[in-house]
Structure formats: structure tokens, C-alpha cells
């Protein structure tokens, strides 16, 4: 519990360490049984600086839990066909259980074509239409990492979401929509909002749970939040600070929401959980490879 009068902080770093520990144990149990070490192929096309940082974090995280990573760095001018050829090779490589193509891709490559070419059983980002369909029909599959992390964080605060009012801000395919699907699966009443939504503050004020995934710094103000609400801040905006160092800012005005029940910080909230969920998805994909697909 937090201090009286202060919202409980949901510590994403601590939760990510816990999940990494579970994954590390899952990996070493496999090795003890003589099963393959899970392998994750990470494909980066071009030199987008933010993508470089994300990929470096993911590779380091694999090493932490005993997953083998295979890095494929391709020049920005790589053709779509060449990328498809690489994916086709990774799809049938039995040492690779997970394939992650870092987005955004250069403009001449159609991301939907590339993501759709990944074997759904190795789609650890959960972006393939087959996995999207499975999520929306509640029939298993690999679930996108950030939404998975969000649900694990919620689970530390509340057991039963039945009938709770959840407001999701943002409707992207990788964050807002899958989060809405997961909340529906848990019987919450879900309102999905976006940039064109009218009267967002009033809608947010009805919420027992707010998931902010807009990428709009300090969008959710204190007066948008009812007493005792649970707040998950997915948003990350990099703001240049005086002196040149950048500052990460979330979508929730953290200092104004201490009347909430619980809130995630930025940084140290959803971000670390996303990577931990990528690792657990890779382990899951390796486990599925020995049995039936989910
Ligand atoms: P996106 O740009 O694809 O989608 C943003 C969504 O928010 C859109 O649906 C848009 O309509 C809505 N939106 C934007 N401004 C709004 C406003 N002022 N009011 C209401 N709705 C608004 O972004 P995304 O990929 O879904 O990412 C959203 C945010 O989450 C970004 O800040 C991104 O950096 C962050 N993110 C964080 C993680 C993580 O691991 N923590 C992972 C993925 C994305």
C-alpha cells in the first residue's frame, strides 16, 4: 500500500524483474529437459535512433533470461523482397522461436505485408492478423507485449474486473485496440477513445480504470480522474530538457492524480513490462513449438 492520501505506485521495474525470473526459470527448466534454448530473431532495417535503443534493450534482456538472440541489421535501402526472403528463412529455422521486426520500417516497405509474412506461431509481437483475430475471439494466440504488460500491472491492484468501467485512450493496433480486447475478455465495460472523441474529460471521469495510450504528454489531468481510479500510463514522449538531456513524459499528469487508487510512473512503469512480456512470449512460442499451437 502507498502512504495515506497518496496513490499507490505500480512499480513496473520490480514487476518486470519478477516476470523475468519466471521466464529465466522456464528457460532453464527446458534446458534441463534437453529441449531447445528459446531463440529470438530481431530484425532492424535502417538506423532510426529510437529503434536502435529499443533493439539494444531487447537483445540485452534476452541474455538476462537465457534466451538466444539473433540480430539481423539491414541497411535502410533493403528491398521489401529481400526482407521477405529473410523472414521466410527465419520462419523455417528451428532455432528461431520468435521473430520481431522492429517498426517503424522505411517508407518503401509495406509494414503490413512484412508483419503478415511472419509465421503466426513465431509472431512474438502479436501483430499478425491471425493473432489479432485470436485475441478478438478469445481463442489464444500470441498477445502484443505492451497490452500484456498492462494487464499484469492491473492484476497487482485488482483481481476481478467484472463490470468495471475502463476507458482506453488511444486506438492503435499495437496498444489501444488489443488492450480493449483484453479488458473485454475480463468482463470490463470498455470505452475506447481517440483524438476525435468529444468530451473526453467527462468520459474519463466515469472510469474505474484509465489506460492512457495516446502519446500526448500530460493529457490526463487531475480533474479527469475520479477518486480511487486505477491509472495505467502507456504514453512515452521524449522532451528535450534544458542542457540537452531528454526527459520521458507520460500521458498522465502524475503530480495531479494522487487521489487515484494506483498509478504507473513514466519512466519505470509500462516500458520495462513490455520487454519482460516479449521474453515471456518468446518462451511461450518455444513451448508451443513442441506441442500444439495455442
Ligand atoms: P499511435 O500514434 O499509433 O496512436 C495514438 C492513439 O492515441 C491514436 O488512436 C490517437 O487517436 C490517440 N490520441 C492521440 N492524441 C490524443 C489526444 N490528445 N486525445 C485523445 N486521443 C489521442 O501511438 P501508439 O503506438 O499506440 O503509442 C501510444 C503511446 O504509447 C506513445 O506515446 C508510445 O510511445 C507509447 N508506447 C509505449 C510503449 C511502452 O512500452 N511503454 C509501447 C508502445 C507505445
Short mmCIF file of C-alpha atoms and ligand atoms in Angstrom, two decimals:
data_model
loop_
_atom_site.label_atom_id
_atom_site.label_comp_id
_atom_site.label_asym_id
_atom_site.label_seq_id
_atom_site.Cartn_x
_atom_site.Cartn_y
_atom_site.Cartn_z
CA UNK A 1 0.00 0.00 0.00
CA UNK A 2 1.09 3.58 -0.60
CA UNK A 3 1.09 6.37 2.01
CA UNK A 4 -2.37 7.53 3.12
CA UNK A 5 -3.68 10.13 0.69
CA UNK A 6 -1.18 9.12 -1.98
CA UNK A 7 -1.87 6.89 -4.94
CA UNK A 8 -0.12 3.53 -4.82
CA UNK A 9 2.78 3.40 -7.26
CA UNK A 10 2.73 0.38 -9.57
CA UNK A 11 6.43 -0.40 -9.92
CA UNK A 12 6.98 -1.68 -13.47
CA UNK A 13 10.66 -2.35 -12.89
CA UNK A 14 10.00 -4.63 -9.90
CA UNK A 15 7.18 -6.46 -11.72
CA UNK A 16 9.38 -6.88 -14.79
CA UNK A 17 12.14 -8.40 -12.63
CA UNK A 18 9.59 -10.86 -11.22
CA UNK A 19 8.38 -11.86 -14.67
CA UNK A 20 11.97 -12.16 -15.95
CA UNK A 21 12.67 -14.51 -13.07
CA UNK A 22 9.72 -16.71 -14.13
CA UNK A 23 10.95 -16.68 -17.73
CA UNK A 24 14.54 -17.44 -16.72
CA UNK A 25 13.27 -20.44 -14.74
CA UNK A 26 11.11 -21.58 -17.67
CA UNK A 27 14.14 -21.41 -19.96
CA UNK A 28 16.41 -23.31 -17.58
CA UNK A 29 13.72 -25.97 -16.99
CA UNK A 30 13.63 -26.52 -20.77
CA UNK A 31 17.39 -26.82 -20.96
CA UNK A 32 17.37 -29.33 -18.07
CA UNK A 33 14.88 -31.43 -20.07
CA UNK A 34 17.12 -31.32 -23.15
CA UNK A 35 14.73 -29.05 -25.06
CA UNK A 36 15.90 -26.25 -27.35
CA UNK A 37 17.02 -22.92 -25.88
CA UNK A 38 14.39 -20.36 -26.97
CA UNK A 39 15.69 -18.16 -29.79
CA UNK A 40 14.53 -14.68 -30.76
CA UNK A 41 15.41 -13.13 -34.12
CA UNK A 42 15.40 -9.34 -34.00
CA UNK A 43 15.32 -7.61 -37.37
CA UNK A 44 16.21 -3.93 -37.65
CA UNK A 45 16.08 -2.15 -41.00
CA UNK A 46 17.82 1.23 -41.14
CA UNK A 47 19.20 3.32 -38.32
CA UNK A 48 16.28 5.00 -36.59
CA UNK A 49 17.89 6.12 -33.28
CA UNK A 50 14.90 5.21 -31.06
CA UNK A 51 14.64 1.78 -32.74
CA UNK A 52 18.38 1.22 -32.17
CA UNK A 53 17.87 1.84 -28.45
CA UNK A 54 14.82 -0.48 -28.27
CA UNK A 55 16.62 -3.26 -30.12
CA UNK A 56 19.70 -2.96 -27.89
CA UNK A 57 17.45 -3.26 -24.79
CA UNK A 58 15.69 -6.31 -26.20
CA UNK A 59 18.96 -8.08 -27.05
CA UNK A 60 20.36 -7.37 -23.58
CA UNK A 61 17.14 -8.58 -21.96
CA UNK A 62 17.33 -11.90 -23.86
CA UNK A 63 20.79 -12.53 -22.42
CA UNK A 64 19.47 -11.85 -18.89
CA UNK A 65 16.99 -14.74 -19.03
CA UNK A 66 19.00 -17.19 -21.17
CA UNK A 67 17.17 -16.65 -24.48
CA UNK A 68 19.46 -16.72 -27.53
CA UNK A 69 19.06 -13.63 -29.69
CA UNK A 70 19.89 -13.43 -33.38
CA UNK A 71 20.35 -9.86 -34.55
CA UNK A 72 19.72 -9.01 -38.21
CA UNK A 73 20.71 -5.45 -39.03
CA UNK A 74 19.88 -4.45 -42.57
CA UNK A 75 20.64 -1.20 -44.40
CA UNK A 76 17.81 1.33 -44.84
CA UNK A 77 17.75 0.69 -48.60
CA UNK A 78 16.97 -3.04 -48.16
CA UNK A 79 14.18 -4.01 -50.56
CA UNK A 80 10.86 -5.42 -49.41
CA UNK A 81 11.62 -8.63 -51.30
CA UNK A 82 14.97 -9.07 -49.55
CA UNK A 83 13.26 -8.59 -46.18
CA UNK A 84 10.56 -11.12 -47.12
CA UNK A 85 13.28 -13.61 -48.08
CA UNK A 86 14.92 -13.20 -44.65
CA UNK A 87 11.57 -13.69 -42.90
CA UNK A 88 10.83 -16.81 -44.96
CA UNK A 89 14.20 -18.20 -43.85
CA UNK A 90 13.56 -17.36 -40.18
CA UNK A 91 10.06 -18.88 -40.40
CA UNK A 92 11.54 -22.33 -41.07
CA UNK A 93 14.65 -22.01 -38.89
CA UNK A 94 14.05 -24.39 -35.96
CA UNK A 95 16.46 -22.49 -33.68
CA UNK A 96 14.30 -19.36 -34.01
CA UNK A 97 11.09 -19.46 -31.96
CA UNK A 98 10.27 -15.76 -32.06
CA UNK A 99 10.63 -13.19 -34.86
CA UNK A 100 10.47 -9.50 -34.16
CA UNK A 101 10.68 -6.91 -36.93
CA UNK A 102 11.28 -3.53 -35.34
CA UNK A 103 8.87 -0.85 -36.53
CA UNK A 104 8.73 1.74 -37.99
CA UNK A 105 10.10 0.35 -41.25
CA UNK A 106 11.47 2.63 -44.01
CA UNK A 107 8.72 4.20 -46.15
CA UNK A 108 9.36 1.99 -49.21
CA UNK A 109 8.49 -1.14 -47.21
CA UNK A 110 4.86 -2.03 -46.50
CA UNK A 111 4.82 -2.93 -42.81
CA UNK A 112 1.50 -4.81 -43.12
CA UNK A 113 3.00 -7.10 -45.79
CA UNK A 114 6.07 -7.79 -43.66
CA UNK A 115 4.21 -8.40 -40.41
CA UNK A 116 1.72 -10.61 -42.27
CA UNK A 117 4.60 -12.74 -43.63
CA UNK A 118 5.81 -13.78 -40.17
CA UNK A 119 4.78 -17.28 -39.13
CA UNK A 120 1.96 -16.56 -36.60
CA UNK A 121 3.43 -19.19 -34.26
CA UNK A 122 6.66 -17.11 -34.10
CA UNK A 123 4.93 -13.71 -34.02
CA UNK A 124 6.03 -12.72 -30.51
CA UNK A 125 4.81 -9.14 -31.04
CA UNK A 126 1.29 -10.48 -31.68
CA UNK A 127 0.75 -8.19 -34.69
CA UNK A 128 -0.10 -10.87 -37.30
CA UNK A 129 -3.78 -10.82 -38.35
CA UNK A 130 -4.14 -14.44 -37.19
CA UNK A 131 -3.06 -13.49 -33.67
CA UNK A 132 -5.20 -10.32 -33.78
CA UNK A 133 -8.18 -12.49 -34.75
CA UNK A 134 -7.45 -14.99 -31.99
CA UNK A 135 -7.25 -12.21 -29.43
CA UNK A 136 -10.53 -10.68 -30.54
CA UNK A 137 -12.28 -14.06 -30.46
CA UNK A 138 -10.68 -15.12 -27.18
CA UNK A 139 -9.05 -18.17 -28.77
CA UNK A 140 -5.44 -17.91 -27.57
CA UNK A 141 -2.51 -16.96 -29.75
CA UNK A 142 0.37 -14.61 -29.01
CA UNK A 143 -0.77 -11.33 -27.44
CA UNK A 144 1.03 -7.99 -28.04
CA UNK A 145 3.61 -7.27 -25.34
CA UNK A 146 2.59 -3.81 -24.10
CA UNK A 147 -1.08 -4.81 -23.62
CA UNK A 148 0.06 -7.98 -21.81
CA UNK A 149 2.23 -5.86 -19.52
CA UNK A 150 -0.68 -3.51 -18.84
CA UNK A 151 -2.89 -6.41 -17.77
CA UNK A 152 -0.22 -7.84 -15.48
CA UNK A 153 0.10 -4.44 -13.82
CA UNK A 154 -3.67 -4.15 -13.35
CA UNK A 155 -3.71 -7.64 -11.85
CA UNK A 156 -1.49 -6.45 -8.99
CA UNK A 157 -4.16 -3.94 -7.96
CA UNK A 158 -7.48 -5.64 -8.68
CA UNK A 159 -8.45 -9.32 -9.06
CA UNK A 160 -11.81 -9.07 -10.74
CA UNK A 161 -12.50 -6.54 -13.49
CA UNK A 162 -16.10 -7.71 -13.98
CA UNK A 163 -18.36 -4.75 -14.65
CA UNK A 164 -15.67 -2.14 -14.05
CA UNK A 165 -15.70 0.92 -16.30
CA UNK A 166 -12.45 1.02 -18.26
CA UNK A 167 -11.59 3.94 -20.54
CA UNK A 168 -8.82 3.34 -23.07
CA UNK A 169 -7.34 6.49 -24.59
CA UNK A 170 -5.85 5.64 -27.98
CA UNK A 171 -6.96 3.08 -30.55
CA UNK A 172 -3.78 1.92 -32.25
CA UNK A 173 -3.44 -1.67 -33.44
CA UNK A 174 -0.45 -2.29 -31.20
CA UNK A 175 -1.68 -0.75 -27.95
CA UNK A 176 -5.21 0.68 -27.65
CA UNK A 177 -7.23 -1.95 -29.53
CA UNK A 178 -5.57 -5.06 -28.05
CA UNK A 179 -5.85 -3.59 -24.55
CA UNK A 180 -9.57 -3.04 -25.16
CA UNK A 181 -9.90 -6.69 -26.25
CA UNK A 182 -8.10 -7.98 -23.16
CA UNK A 183 -10.28 -5.84 -20.88
CA UNK A 184 -13.44 -7.09 -22.61
CA UNK A 185 -12.22 -10.66 -22.16
CA UNK A 186 -12.14 -9.91 -18.41
CA UNK A 187 -15.74 -8.63 -18.49
CA UNK A 188 -14.92 -4.94 -18.01
CA UNK A 189 -17.16 -2.36 -19.69
CA UNK A 190 -14.79 -0.75 -22.15
CA UNK A 191 -14.90 2.67 -23.81
CA UNK A 192 -12.24 3.20 -26.46
CA UNK A 193 -11.47 6.85 -27.13
CA UNK A 194 -9.19 8.69 -29.53
CA UNK A 195 -8.20 12.07 -30.89
CA UNK A 196 -11.68 12.70 -32.35
CA UNK A 197 -13.55 11.73 -29.18
CA UNK A 198 -15.78 14.51 -27.86
CA UNK A 199 -15.94 15.27 -24.15
CA UNK A 200 -13.01 13.05 -23.19
CA UNK A 201 -12.57 14.58 -19.69
CA UNK A 202 -16.20 13.73 -18.79
CA UNK A 203 -15.82 10.21 -20.20
CA UNK A 204 -12.57 9.69 -18.29
CA UNK A 205 -14.21 10.90 -15.06
CA UNK A 206 -16.60 7.91 -15.19
CA UNK A 207 -13.72 5.46 -15.33
CA UNK A 208 -12.70 2.97 -12.64
CA UNK A 209 -9.66 2.25 -14.84
CA UNK A 210 -7.96 4.61 -17.28
CA UNK A 211 -5.40 3.27 -19.74
CA UNK A 212 -3.70 6.25 -21.39
CA UNK A 213 -2.01 5.32 -24.67
CA UNK A 214 -2.15 8.49 -26.75
CA UNK A 215 1.42 9.78 -26.78
CA UNK A 216 0.12 13.18 -25.63
CA UNK A 217 2.16 14.47 -22.68
CA UNK A 218 0.14 15.20 -19.51
CA UNK A 219 -3.14 14.77 -21.41
CA UNK A 220 -4.95 13.23 -18.43
CA UNK A 221 -5.28 15.96 -15.83
CA UNK A 222 -6.22 15.55 -12.18
CA UNK A 223 -9.81 16.73 -12.75
CA UNK A 224 -10.30 13.93 -15.36
CA UNK A 225 -9.76 11.29 -12.70
CA UNK A 226 -12.30 10.18 -10.14
CA UNK A 227 -11.25 9.37 -6.59
CA UNK A 228 -9.94 5.81 -6.34
CA UNK A 229 -9.48 5.16 -10.07
CA UNK A 230 -6.66 2.94 -11.32
CA UNK A 231 -4.38 4.62 -13.86
CA UNK A 232 -2.01 2.96 -16.30
CA UNK A 233 0.17 5.31 -18.31
CA UNK A 234 1.44 3.75 -21.55
CA UNK A 235 2.39 7.05 -23.19
CA UNK A 236 6.03 7.95 -23.67
CA UNK A 237 7.07 11.28 -25.14
CA UNK A 238 10.71 12.33 -25.29
CA UNK A 239 11.01 16.01 -24.44
CA UNK A 240 14.28 17.90 -24.82
CA UNK A 241 15.26 19.38 -21.48
CA UNK A 242 17.49 22.38 -20.85
CA UNK A 243 21.07 21.19 -21.08
CA UNK A 244 20.27 18.78 -23.90
CA UNK A 245 19.25 15.71 -21.84
CA UNK A 246 15.91 14.30 -22.83
CA UNK A 247 13.11 13.65 -20.41
CA UNK A 248 10.49 10.92 -20.75
CA UNK A 249 6.97 12.17 -20.12
CA UNK A 250 3.80 10.11 -19.84
CA UNK A 251 0.21 10.86 -20.86
CA UNK A 252 -0.92 11.34 -17.26
CA UNK A 253 -0.17 14.45 -15.18
CA UNK A 254 1.32 12.28 -12.44
CA UNK A 255 1.56 15.05 -9.82
CA UNK A 256 -2.17 15.83 -10.16
CA UNK A 257 -3.55 12.32 -9.68
CA UNK A 258 -2.60 11.40 -6.15
CA UNK A 259 -6.33 10.93 -5.36
CA UNK A 260 -6.25 7.84 -7.62
CA UNK A 261 -6.02 4.36 -6.08
CA UNK A 262 -2.92 3.47 -8.06
CA UNK A 263 -0.83 4.85 -10.90
CA UNK A 264 2.11 3.73 -13.03
CA UNK A 265 5.12 6.07 -13.30
CA UNK A 266 6.90 7.11 -16.51
CA UNK A 267 9.65 6.01 -16.78
CA UNK A 268 9.68 2.76 -14.78
CA UNK A 269 6.09 1.72 -15.47
CA UNK A 270 4.74 0.01 -18.58
CA UNK A 271 8.06 0.28 -20.51
CA UNK A 272 10.01 -2.38 -18.54
CA UNK A 273 6.96 -4.68 -18.53
CA UNK A 274 6.77 -4.56 -22.33
CA UNK A 275 10.24 -6.07 -22.69
CA UNK A 276 9.61 -8.65 -19.97
CA UNK A 277 6.45 -9.72 -21.83
CA UNK A 278 8.43 -10.03 -25.08
CA UNK A 279 10.72 -12.52 -23.34
CA UNK A 280 7.83 -14.48 -21.86
CA UNK A 281 6.15 -14.56 -25.29
CA UNK A 282 9.36 -15.98 -26.78
CA UNK A 283 9.41 -18.72 -24.14
CA UNK A 284 5.73 -19.40 -24.86
CA UNK A 285 6.43 -19.64 -28.61
CA UNK A 286 9.22 -22.16 -27.90
CA UNK A 287 6.89 -24.18 -25.68
CA UNK A 288 4.19 -24.12 -28.36
CA UNK A 289 6.71 -25.35 -30.95
CA UNK A 290 6.90 -28.69 -29.14
CA UNK A 291 3.17 -29.12 -28.79
CA UNK A 292 0.07 -27.88 -30.48
CA UNK A 293 -0.23 -24.23 -31.41
CA UNK A 294 -2.39 -22.24 -29.00
P1 LIG B 1 -0.29 5.89 -32.16
O1 LIG B 1 0.20 7.26 -32.55
O2 LIG B 1 -0.32 4.80 -33.14
O3 LIG B 1 -1.78 6.05 -31.59
C1 LIG B 1 -2.13 7.08 -30.71
C2 LIG B 1 -3.61 7.00 -30.43
O4 LIG B 1 -3.92 7.99 -29.46
C3 LIG B 1 -4.49 7.29 -31.66
O5 LIG B 1 -5.58 6.39 -31.64
C4 LIG B 1 -4.95 8.73 -31.44
O6 LIG B 1 -6.25 8.95 -31.97
C5 LIG B 1 -4.95 8.85 -29.93
N1 LIG B 1 -4.66 10.21 -29.47
C6 LIG B 1 -3.57 10.96 -29.80
N2 LIG B 1 -3.65 12.17 -29.20
C7 LIG B 1 -4.81 12.16 -28.49
C8 LIG B 1 -5.45 13.12 -27.69
N3 LIG B 1 -4.93 14.34 -27.50
N4 LIG B 1 -6.62 12.79 -27.12
C9 LIG B 1 -7.17 11.57 -27.31
N5 LIG B 1 -6.61 10.61 -28.08
C10 LIG B 1 -5.45 10.92 -28.66
O7 LIG B 1 0.56 5.51 -30.88
P2 LIG B 1 0.84 4.08 -30.19
O8 LIG B 1 1.81 3.34 -30.95
O9 LIG B 1 -0.48 3.46 -29.81
O10 LIG B 1 1.54 4.59 -28.85
C11 LIG B 1 0.86 5.41 -27.94
C12 LIG B 1 1.84 5.89 -26.89
O11 LIG B 1 2.31 4.77 -26.16
C13 LIG B 1 3.09 6.58 -27.45
O12 LIG B 1 3.49 7.58 -26.55
C14 LIG B 1 4.12 5.47 -27.47
O13 LIG B 1 5.44 5.97 -27.36
C15 LIG B 1 3.72 4.72 -26.23
N6 LIG B 1 4.13 3.32 -26.24
C16 LIG B 1 4.72 2.87 -25.14
C17 LIG B 1 5.10 1.55 -25.05
C18 LIG B 1 5.73 1.06 -23.82
O14 LIG B 1 6.36 0.03 -23.83
N7 LIG B 1 5.57 1.76 -22.70
C19 LIG B 1 4.87 0.68 -26.13
C20 LIG B 1 4.20 1.17 -27.26
C21 LIG B 1 3.83 2.50 -27.30
#
